[in-house]
């Protein structure tokens, strides 16, 4: 399926889902996105890191949800009508990401993606694949595998259980 | 060709055939009949074919050798003796090992089959096994050589004999100074081919040509000549030190005689011991036939990946949740048509639910069917006579429970055989029949499956257990007297508690009943013991029908809801603040004379408290982990519900202390399921 899409769009063209955290725009590859949900009731799961909001009922499947702003240390949560949960699937793992808004799909040529600039720095740089310059807009491309790195969770567990 | 896609099928079918062989061999041991031999033969044959197709040469080889033996048996040329059966059983064990290796590595097994093949050859030859074992180094170069005639050779021999020809086994020893042994053996062959036909040699011609032999070899010769001529023909070749000629019939007779003697000797020494354990299958009286019917029904069924069933279950539970919601809405709107439609939908989905559940159900037979064999072997090892009966093998249990229940059952059966049943002598003295009775009984009752293991053995001595418990300080003597039998027997489930005076090979090696109990409890089940001295013991295991749906108590702490599995709950209580005591800073309560620590869910799970608690009492749920108790402090009890178990998703799969999973409530909200074992320290 992916191959077909790529053929239709040309090899160097990929679709990205654009979402917003505070004032910045981020992109995740469309084939990693399962669905975009409205905010709904989330059951808190104790003894997990703060960015793990808990679990939700996604059509009968209990799905973990993490708050991306908390994950990136971008300040506190502030859920509004435009808040969305992007359900992504990486390495057989389905996780919901809470974002401030999700409203766009764009085609980006792979050549338009540049490595993350040094200035972004710090914690967040580790989760980025690069930055895409789309004329007026600057899109931060996320590396979901790193964002959903389980090892960090396990480290948290170890600290907790000590 | 890529064989991987067939691998799964091969493994499944091989398992079935091995099981069938095992069962039928047991049957055969009881009542030899050529019909059963045929069934076993066919299974072995199919297995051989499959193994060969998949390129598992060693497996194919072993089954081929088994086939040879079974073929003889089929034609009444091989008696069903204990030795023969033992060898056949050993082969099945080996095949199982091979299959296990194949499953693990995907490649042919490296397990050695030499010995088994040798023993098979020996029984095909009708030789006693003791001789076969030493066959690889013939001492005097005479009759003890490991001969294995294949079907073709046997036919040739018997036909030659019928045609009035002589069949000799010629033992040729070359001069120790002989240099070109291969050439010399070739000359001997040449000489014999002039007077007859060589149908076999040991070592093989190839080995002889490559000088893979010391200075001695044997040939089987079909000839018109008399023994003297045969001897001379051999000696005429230079550098031949000696030639011994045996007639094949003579060898056969000697072997037969030796076997009868050996058999007699074994019988004499084992006379008081188990001649054979009797194994009966309660409901399917005739296993030979049940094998056939099984095959038929297998053709009509479909193998389904258990993961797909899980998906189906998921989808279904989603439907159940929506259904609950619809019912609620219909009630509120109170539209007659809507109510009727929802009611109908409820009925249909209830039926659907039971079907989805039953798809996951597997008869306990799949676990039980390996027991007759195990009991047989064990009874022999322990020199006990036992009649083993299985009832209710068709009782169905959830697949996940089935996978887990095998080991505890093995343990309990072993226990019953080793500790429960007396030796034949003891039984006679006690006025019982020499043969003990061991019964495995499975049945449904309500939402549970019960499995009973009962023996008519010596029973458990209440006082002995109590004494031991007092010795170990588990209870004081005064109090012990007042305990009920159940409470006393319960000590047997304490870790490291064993009343066995001597540790036998079979049980008493530290893996006690406590492990069994823990396993069963982890499955949401319970174990009970009933025992009467001198009459026997009965272990009753109660298991839930399925693991994916459990009974749970929903509790609320602030605005969070948690489910506590009913199996770990002892009771709920309302506790006045004045009843809460403190010991070393730990809050405790008195529960029927026991000091039980209070565990605040609010603290453990750092549940945010929006409003200060003002009640002058606390609600607690008293839960247990083995013998330990704890009282979980909650705000309120919501009530008892059947909940569908769900995992927390792969992202959280590394485990959250105190939480074992989750479930979706009727309103679509997710509730977490407590892991009481992790909350009690």
PDB file of C-alpha atoms in Angstrom, chain B residues 281-432:
ATOM      1  CA  UNK B 281     -10.258 -44.523  29.536  1.00  0.00           C
ATOM      2  CA  UNK B 282     -13.501 -43.992  31.298  1.00  0.00           C
ATOM      3  CA  UNK B 283     -15.700 -42.749  28.553  1.00  0.00           C
ATOM      4  CA  UNK B 284     -14.163 -43.853  25.321  1.00  0.00           C
ATOM      5  CA  UNK B 285     -13.967 -47.479  26.152  1.00  0.00           C
ATOM      6  CA  UNK B 286     -12.515 -48.462  22.843  1.00  0.00           C
ATOM      7  CA  UNK B 287      -9.573 -46.353  21.956  1.00  0.00           C
ATOM      8  CA  UNK B 288      -8.910 -48.087  18.723  1.00  0.00           C
ATOM      9  CA  UNK B 289     -12.163 -46.758  17.452  1.00  0.00           C
ATOM     10  CA  UNK B 290     -11.911 -43.373  19.076  1.00  0.00           C
ATOM     11  CA  UNK B 291      -8.711 -42.859  17.116  1.00  0.00           C
ATOM     12  CA  UNK B 292     -10.714 -43.291  13.960  1.00  0.00           C
ATOM     13  CA  UNK B 293     -13.502 -40.966  14.933  1.00  0.00           C
ATOM     14  CA  UNK B 294     -11.018 -38.342  15.964  1.00  0.00           C
ATOM     15  CA  UNK B 295      -9.540 -38.406  12.552  1.00  0.00           C
ATOM     16  CA  UNK B 296     -12.928 -37.940  10.996  1.00  0.00           C
ATOM     17  CA  UNK B 297     -13.854 -34.996  13.150  1.00  0.00           C
ATOM     18  CA  UNK B 298     -10.462 -33.421  12.499  1.00  0.00           C
ATOM     19  CA  UNK B 299     -11.385 -33.243   8.845  1.00  0.00           C
ATOM     20  CA  UNK B 300     -14.387 -31.087   9.597  1.00  0.00           C
ATOM     21  CA  UNK B 301     -12.652 -28.572  11.795  1.00  0.00           C
ATOM     22  CA  UNK B 302     -10.562 -25.558  10.968  1.00  0.00           C
ATOM     23  CA  UNK B 303      -7.395 -24.525  12.698  1.00  0.00           C
ATOM     24  CA  UNK B 304      -7.596 -20.925  13.818  1.00  0.00           C
ATOM     25  CA  UNK B 305      -4.749 -18.812  15.017  1.00  0.00           C
ATOM     26  CA  UNK B 306      -5.409 -17.956  18.659  1.00  0.00           C
ATOM     27  CA  UNK B 307      -4.525 -14.336  17.931  1.00  0.00           C
ATOM     28  CA  UNK B 308      -7.410 -14.033  15.522  1.00  0.00           C
ATOM     29  CA  UNK B 309      -9.695 -15.299  18.222  1.00  0.00           C
ATOM     30  CA  UNK B 310      -8.328 -12.616  20.492  1.00  0.00           C
ATOM     31  CA  UNK B 311      -9.203 -10.022  17.888  1.00  0.00           C
ATOM     32  CA  UNK B 312     -12.671 -11.499  17.643  1.00  0.00           C
ATOM     33  CA  UNK B 313     -12.998 -11.329  21.406  1.00  0.00           C
ATOM     34  CA  UNK B 314     -11.932  -7.695  21.359  1.00  0.00           C
ATOM     35  CA  UNK B 315     -14.437  -6.779  18.726  1.00  0.00           C
ATOM     36  CA  UNK B 316     -17.052  -8.639  20.604  1.00  0.00           C
ATOM     37  CA  UNK B 317     -16.457  -6.987  23.924  1.00  0.00           C
ATOM     38  CA  UNK B 318     -16.727  -3.680  22.092  1.00  0.00           C
ATOM     39  CA  UNK B 319     -20.146  -4.782  20.934  1.00  0.00           C
ATOM     40  CA  UNK B 320     -21.110  -5.744  24.468  1.00  0.00           C
ATOM     41  CA  UNK B 321     -20.160  -2.293  25.694  1.00  0.00           C
ATOM     42  CA  UNK B 322     -22.230  -0.615  22.985  1.00  0.00           C
ATOM     43  CA  UNK B 323     -25.076  -2.906  23.804  1.00  0.00           C
ATOM     44  CA  UNK B 324     -25.073  -1.813  27.433  1.00  0.00           C
ATOM     45  CA  UNK B 325     -25.074   1.766  26.254  1.00  0.00           C
ATOM     46  CA  UNK B 326     -27.942   1.180  23.860  1.00  0.00           C
ATOM     47  CA  UNK B 327     -29.975  -0.477  26.590  1.00  0.00           C
ATOM     48  CA  UNK B 328     -29.447   2.545  28.744  1.00  0.00           C
ATOM     49  CA  UNK B 329     -30.436   4.962  25.979  1.00  0.00           C
ATOM     50  CA  UNK B 330     -33.477   2.900  25.053  1.00  0.00           C
ATOM     51  CA  UNK B 331     -34.634   2.967  28.639  1.00  0.00           C
ATOM     52  CA  UNK B 332     -34.242   6.708  28.823  1.00  0.00           C
ATOM     53  CA  UNK B 333     -35.992   7.475  25.536  1.00  0.00           C
ATOM     54  CA  UNK B 334     -38.606   4.837  26.235  1.00  0.00           C
ATOM     55  CA  UNK B 335     -39.504   4.265  22.624  1.00  0.00           C
ATOM     56  CA  UNK B 336     -41.181   0.877  22.389  1.00  0.00           C
ATOM     57  CA  UNK B 337     -39.730  -0.022  18.986  1.00  0.00           C
ATOM     58  CA  UNK B 338     -36.250   0.924  20.055  1.00  0.00           C
ATOM     59  CA  UNK B 339     -36.594  -1.045  23.281  1.00  0.00           C
ATOM     60  CA  UNK B 340     -37.754  -4.126  21.384  1.00  0.00           C
ATOM     61  CA  UNK B 341     -34.941  -3.870  18.870  1.00  0.00           C
ATOM     62  CA  UNK B 342     -32.378  -3.460  21.597  1.00  0.00           C
ATOM     63  CA  UNK B 343     -33.821  -6.412  23.488  1.00  0.00           C
ATOM     64  CA  UNK B 344     -33.560  -8.556  20.397  1.00  0.00           C
ATOM     65  CA  UNK B 345     -30.041  -7.385  19.811  1.00  0.00           C
ATOM     66  CA  UNK B 346     -29.229  -8.273  23.395  1.00  0.00           C
ATOM     67  CA  UNK B 347     -30.469 -11.816  22.904  1.00  0.00           C
ATOM     68  CA  UNK B 348     -28.546 -12.267  19.671  1.00  0.00           C
ATOM     69  CA  UNK B 349     -25.375 -10.862  21.100  1.00  0.00           C
ATOM     70  CA  UNK B 350     -25.681 -13.048  24.185  1.00  0.00           C
ATOM     71  CA  UNK B 351     -25.819 -16.101  21.937  1.00  0.00           C
ATOM     72  CA  UNK B 352     -22.974 -14.728  19.924  1.00  0.00           C
ATOM     73  CA  UNK B 353     -21.000 -14.224  23.092  1.00  0.00           C
ATOM     74  CA  UNK B 354     -21.374 -17.824  24.098  1.00  0.00           C
ATOM     75  CA  UNK B 355     -20.256 -18.937  20.647  1.00  0.00           C
ATOM     76  CA  UNK B 356     -17.216 -16.705  20.693  1.00  0.00           C
ATOM     77  CA  UNK B 357     -16.372 -18.091  24.100  1.00  0.00           C
ATOM     78  CA  UNK B 358     -16.801 -21.679  23.039  1.00  0.00           C
ATOM     79  CA  UNK B 359     -14.492 -21.216  20.065  1.00  0.00           C
ATOM     80  CA  UNK B 360     -11.722 -20.582  22.516  1.00  0.00           C
ATOM     81  CA  UNK B 361     -12.644 -23.671  24.461  1.00  0.00           C
ATOM     82  CA  UNK B 362     -10.567 -26.795  24.121  1.00  0.00           C
ATOM     83  CA  UNK B 363     -11.387 -30.171  25.661  1.00  0.00           C
ATOM     84  CA  UNK B 364      -9.171 -31.031  28.627  1.00  0.00           C
ATOM     85  CA  UNK B 365      -8.430 -34.179  26.686  1.00  0.00           C
ATOM     86  CA  UNK B 366      -5.521 -32.361  25.069  1.00  0.00           C
ATOM     87  CA  UNK B 367      -3.842 -32.250  28.476  1.00  0.00           C
ATOM     88  CA  UNK B 368      -5.227 -35.471  29.876  1.00  0.00           C
ATOM     89  CA  UNK B 369      -4.168 -37.683  27.032  1.00  0.00           C
ATOM     90  CA  UNK B 370      -0.534 -37.630  27.999  1.00  0.00           C
ATOM     91  CA  UNK B 371      -1.292 -38.877  31.495  1.00  0.00           C
ATOM     92  CA  UNK B 372      -2.066 -42.560  30.861  1.00  0.00           C
ATOM     93  CA  UNK B 373       1.400 -42.993  29.496  1.00  0.00           C
ATOM     94  CA  UNK B 374       2.950 -41.093  32.370  1.00  0.00           C
ATOM     95  CA  UNK B 375       1.007 -43.077  34.966  1.00  0.00           C
ATOM     96  CA  UNK B 376       2.021 -46.329  33.312  1.00  0.00           C
ATOM     97  CA  UNK B 377       5.717 -45.453  33.379  1.00  0.00           C
ATOM     98  CA  UNK B 378       5.577 -44.091  36.884  1.00  0.00           C
ATOM     99  CA  UNK B 379       3.713 -47.104  38.273  1.00  0.00           C
ATOM    100  CA  UNK B 380       6.426 -49.313  36.848  1.00  0.00           C
ATOM    101  CA  UNK B 381       9.132 -47.194  38.314  1.00  0.00           C
ATOM    102  CA  UNK B 382       7.487 -47.287  41.726  1.00  0.00           C
ATOM    103  CA  UNK B 383       6.555 -50.967  41.520  1.00  0.00           C
ATOM    104  CA  UNK B 384       2.938 -50.192  42.124  1.00  0.00           C
ATOM    105  CA  UNK B 385      -0.131 -51.547  40.484  1.00  0.00           C
ATOM    106  CA  UNK B 386      -2.586 -48.982  39.412  1.00  0.00           C
ATOM    107  CA  UNK B 387      -5.743 -48.750  37.416  1.00  0.00           C
ATOM    108  CA  UNK B 388      -6.001 -45.297  35.953  1.00  0.00           C
ATOM    109  CA  UNK B 389      -9.330 -43.966  34.826  1.00  0.00           C
ATOM    110  CA  UNK B 390     -10.182 -40.720  33.137  1.00  0.00           C
ATOM    111  CA  UNK B 391     -13.671 -39.293  33.100  1.00  0.00           C
ATOM    112  CA  UNK B 392     -14.931 -36.180  31.427  1.00  0.00           C
ATOM    113  CA  UNK B 393     -11.999 -35.698  29.085  1.00  0.00           C
ATOM    114  CA  UNK B 394     -14.406 -33.906  26.761  1.00  0.00           C
ATOM    115  CA  UNK B 395     -14.933 -31.130  29.336  1.00  0.00           C
ATOM    116  CA  UNK B 396     -13.887 -27.864  27.802  1.00  0.00           C
ATOM    117  CA  UNK B 397     -11.704 -25.120  29.187  1.00  0.00           C
ATOM    118  CA  UNK B 398     -10.337 -21.891  27.808  1.00  0.00           C
ATOM    119  CA  UNK B 399      -7.228 -22.400  25.743  1.00  0.00           C
ATOM    120  CA  UNK B 400      -5.113 -20.225  28.008  1.00  0.00           C
ATOM    121  CA  UNK B 401      -6.109 -22.223  31.075  1.00  0.00           C
ATOM    122  CA  UNK B 402      -5.411 -25.481  29.269  1.00  0.00           C
ATOM    123  CA  UNK B 403      -1.883 -24.377  28.478  1.00  0.00           C
ATOM    124  CA  UNK B 404      -1.173 -23.668  32.130  1.00  0.00           C
ATOM    125  CA  UNK B 405      -2.914 -26.497  33.924  1.00  0.00           C
ATOM    126  CA  UNK B 406      -0.751 -29.370  32.672  1.00  0.00           C
ATOM    127  CA  UNK B 407       2.151 -29.010  35.079  1.00  0.00           C
ATOM    128  CA  UNK B 408       0.100 -28.779  38.269  1.00  0.00           C
ATOM    129  CA  UNK B 409      -1.844 -31.866  37.233  1.00  0.00           C
ATOM    130  CA  UNK B 410       1.321 -33.808  36.508  1.00  0.00           C
ATOM    131  CA  UNK B 411       2.566 -32.882  39.932  1.00  0.00           C
ATOM    132  CA  UNK B 412      -0.607 -34.008  41.665  1.00  0.00           C
ATOM    133  CA  UNK B 413      -0.814 -37.280  39.788  1.00  0.00           C
ATOM    134  CA  UNK B 414       2.758 -38.030  40.671  1.00  0.00           C
ATOM    135  CA  UNK B 415       1.995 -37.225  44.258  1.00  0.00           C
ATOM    136  CA  UNK B 416      -1.008 -39.506  44.289  1.00  0.00           C
ATOM    137  CA  UNK B 417       1.008 -42.359  42.844  1.00  0.00           C
ATOM    138  CA  UNK B 418       4.005 -41.860  45.041  1.00  0.00           C
ATOM    139  CA  UNK B 419       2.510 -40.867  48.382  1.00  0.00           C
ATOM    140  CA  UNK B 420      -1.148 -41.675  48.025  1.00  0.00           C
ATOM    141  CA  UNK B 421      -1.128 -45.228  46.757  1.00  0.00           C
ATOM    142  CA  UNK B 422       0.384 -48.041  48.772  1.00  0.00           C
ATOM    143  CA  UNK B 423       2.548 -50.798  47.396  1.00  0.00           C
ATOM    144  CA  UNK B 424       0.701 -53.997  46.402  1.00  0.00           C
ATOM    145  CA  UNK B 425       1.965 -55.682  49.585  1.00  0.00           C
ATOM    146  CA  UNK B 426       0.747 -52.927  51.823  1.00  0.00           C
ATOM    147  CA  UNK B 427      -2.594 -52.934  50.089  1.00  0.00           C
ATOM    148  CA  UNK B 428      -2.971 -56.664  50.579  1.00  0.00           C
ATOM    149  CA  UNK B 429      -2.226 -56.314  54.249  1.00  0.00           C
ATOM    150  CA  UNK B 430      -4.805 -53.569  54.499  1.00  0.00           C
ATOM    151  CA  UNK B 431      -7.336 -55.867  52.948  1.00  0.00           C
ATOM    152  CA  UNK B 432      -7.544 -53.959  49.696  1.00  0.00           C
TER     153      UNK B 432
END
